[in-house]
Amino acid sequence: MKWKTAVALLLVLLGAGSAAAQTPPARSVKVAAVDFIPAWGDLDGNIRRLVDAAEEVGRQGVTFAVFPETAVSGYLFSDPSQIAPYLDTIPGDTTKALLPVLARTGLYMSVGIAERDAETGLAYNTAVLLGPKGLIGKYRKNGLNPQDQKVFAPGDTGVPVFDTPLGRIALLICYDDTYWQYARLAALRGAKIIAWHSVSDRVTPGTPAAQSKGDHSTVSNVQYMSAQNGVFVIGATRSGVETNPITGGALYYNGGSSIWSPQGHKLIQAPVVPPEELPPGLHGVYATEIAPADADEIRTERLALRRPELYTPWLALHRSPVDPNAAKTRRKATLVAAQWPEGASLMDKTKPQKGSLTVLPELSSLPSGLPPDAIKARAEERDGPFERALGALARTHKAYVAGSYPERAGERVFHTVALAGPDGAILGRYRATHPDAARRWATPGDEIAVIETPLGRIGLATADELATPELGGLYGVQRVDILAAPAGAPSPLKVEIDSALFGVPDPPTGRADFFPYAAAKQNQLWLVSGGRRVGDATAAGIYGPEPVVSTPTLTAAPGAADVRHQTEIPAVGTWIDQSQLIDGQQAQWFIPLTQPKDSACLKRWRDGGACPGR
């Protein structure tokens, strides 16, 4: 009987990712992000507590619950021998104890387990998905931070997506969200829901500045997984203080579990709390109703903007430890984002600061709000009136100035960003490669632009394109220091991350456009967007590479002509910098991102196979 049960579980695990096995999703379900606190190194006790928590969650009418990372062992271990007694196999003791509860209550749940591979003995940071009929599948963490690397082997599952009666579900773990690619892979494989399991920590208040450089908050990344990919995200993290009794080390967990809509809006959130010693067990169930099928249209729209032909081979290259594109010297840079009200162009009234990089609003010589036909009617060729005016502005003020215009090339019209240097010459041009639905008048361009300047490596984009994370990713792997991205009207999607998760003064919650903010953070670069002001809202902003800990997110004040900031290039790292970001990518999993939409490799991968086949 045990042998038959094991085989049945294995068949479920192997078949769960198959598109052929899809079950029509439920229309509306109650889902929950659960704050569960394990006792350090108490495997048996934590399993009992987890069973009790699942019983309680089931009693509350929840259909799918997400529990935190390493929920049956604790997280803070210093070496493999220390964590070894608290590892569990999958299937194993944890799944054996939970499955009867799920069968009785009808609950689906995913939970983080420090897993021992039964064949190799290696430890993995794993999340497992369980349902009323058994084990559905598991995921082993890809994005290993320095603490993970002390005890866990790199994940070897890729990013599987599992069919359930609720819809297709992907599992990710904590530091995975430092890399935009993993959530993107989940969306590309048809996920409606991403279950994200975390133990997001912060430096304990009062820590001296010299010791607090590692401060960060992983849970502060969760909004982008939903906003960029059009999926629901259920993000579970824990609260309390965890202490390793052997080493005396401690981690402070700040709470903040949250659930996000496919549009990138927050549906519910646990409080962000100060450090406090808490007893192990269930500490909060944060639940809301969602309709998983609502993700389909939005996810399809997001993915339709992708241009895989532009991503080959760049997004699949592993560039470590030596990268010739990386900046070799440190320098000062003054960044300026121009702000204009709705209406006429103020290009002739703009006064860039000498030596700065000043970015103008998009379609810089035209009035705002023109319909597509009027924009196309005003298109002009390269070296025409707009580029001459841009060069004259840069030369007059001895500055670098970026702006955009509708460029005519034969029958085609591009949305082109140009960068002029202090001598008035046009240093580089970029034709927008991922125009959004509002800019369909523009023919998509076919390459990015990176310009070497005394300020650093400057990339060119338009702000609307940054909703497609692959574009920012291309500039990240090219080791761009500053991305100049002219914007139009303010975006309706703002940063909705709880301000209590930020260590910087004047956090960006509620005022900063989300997609430029996310692109700067995900790719560890500075991003400057000149833009228009509409009422109290503005698209003029300067976005730093580490906005949670150290670099400001600056938006222009309502009556100001611009917003300015002086910084160092490349950005000074805190808990991560661009070099660490690029070094830490596991590009072998990114190959599907580079494949044409109709490729056999991509189709096989979406059906649960490998790309490339092996």
mmCIF file of C-alpha atoms in Angstrom, residues 1 27 65 87 101 121 160 177 200 208 212 244 251 270 301 369 379 445 456 511-512 527 529 551 599:
data_model
loop_
_atom_site.group_PDB
_atom_site.id
_atom_site.type_symbol
_atom_site.label_atom_id
_atom_site.label_comp_id
_atom_site.label_asym_id
_atom_site.label_seq_id
_atom_site.Cartn_x
_atom_site.Cartn_y
_atom_site.Cartn_z
ATOM 1 C CA MET A 1 0.000 0.000 0.000
ATOM 2 C CA ARG A 27 -14.802 31.480 -10.614
ATOM 3 C CA ALA A 65 -3.508 29.332 1.731
ATOM 4 C CA LEU A 87 15.358 18.666 7.046
ATOM 5 C CA VAL A 101 -6.373 17.735 7.022
ATOM 6 C CA GLY A 121 21.180 14.064 0.607
ATOM 7 C CA PRO A 160 7.179 24.860 -12.790
ATOM 8 C CA ASP A 177 11.828 38.264 -6.418
ATOM 9 C CA SER A 200 11.574 38.854 4.804
ATOM 10 C CA PRO A 208 24.824 51.212 13.846
ATOM 11 C CA SER A 212 23.365 47.968 8.692
ATOM 12 C CA ASN A 244 19.949 30.795 16.462
ATOM 13 C CA LEU A 251 16.839 37.990 12.328
ATOM 14 C CA ALA A 270 -0.814 42.239 7.192
ATOM 15 C CA GLU A 301 -1.977 41.787 -22.679
ATOM 16 C CA GLY A 369 -2.651 65.142 -25.606
ATOM 17 C CA ALA A 379 6.722 63.340 -37.693
ATOM 18 C CA GLY A 445 12.280 49.693 -33.192
ATOM 19 C CA GLY A 456 28.589 56.859 -17.192
ATOM 20 C CA ARG A 511 3.273 59.296 -5.425
ATOM 21 C CA ALA A 512 5.835 57.568 -7.649
ATOM 22 C CA LEU A 527 16.386 56.118 -14.045
ATOM 23 C CA SER A 529 11.980 60.508 -16.500
ATOM 24 C CA THR A 551 18.573 55.846 -2.639
ATOM 25 C CA SER A 599 9.036 27.964 -31.323
#
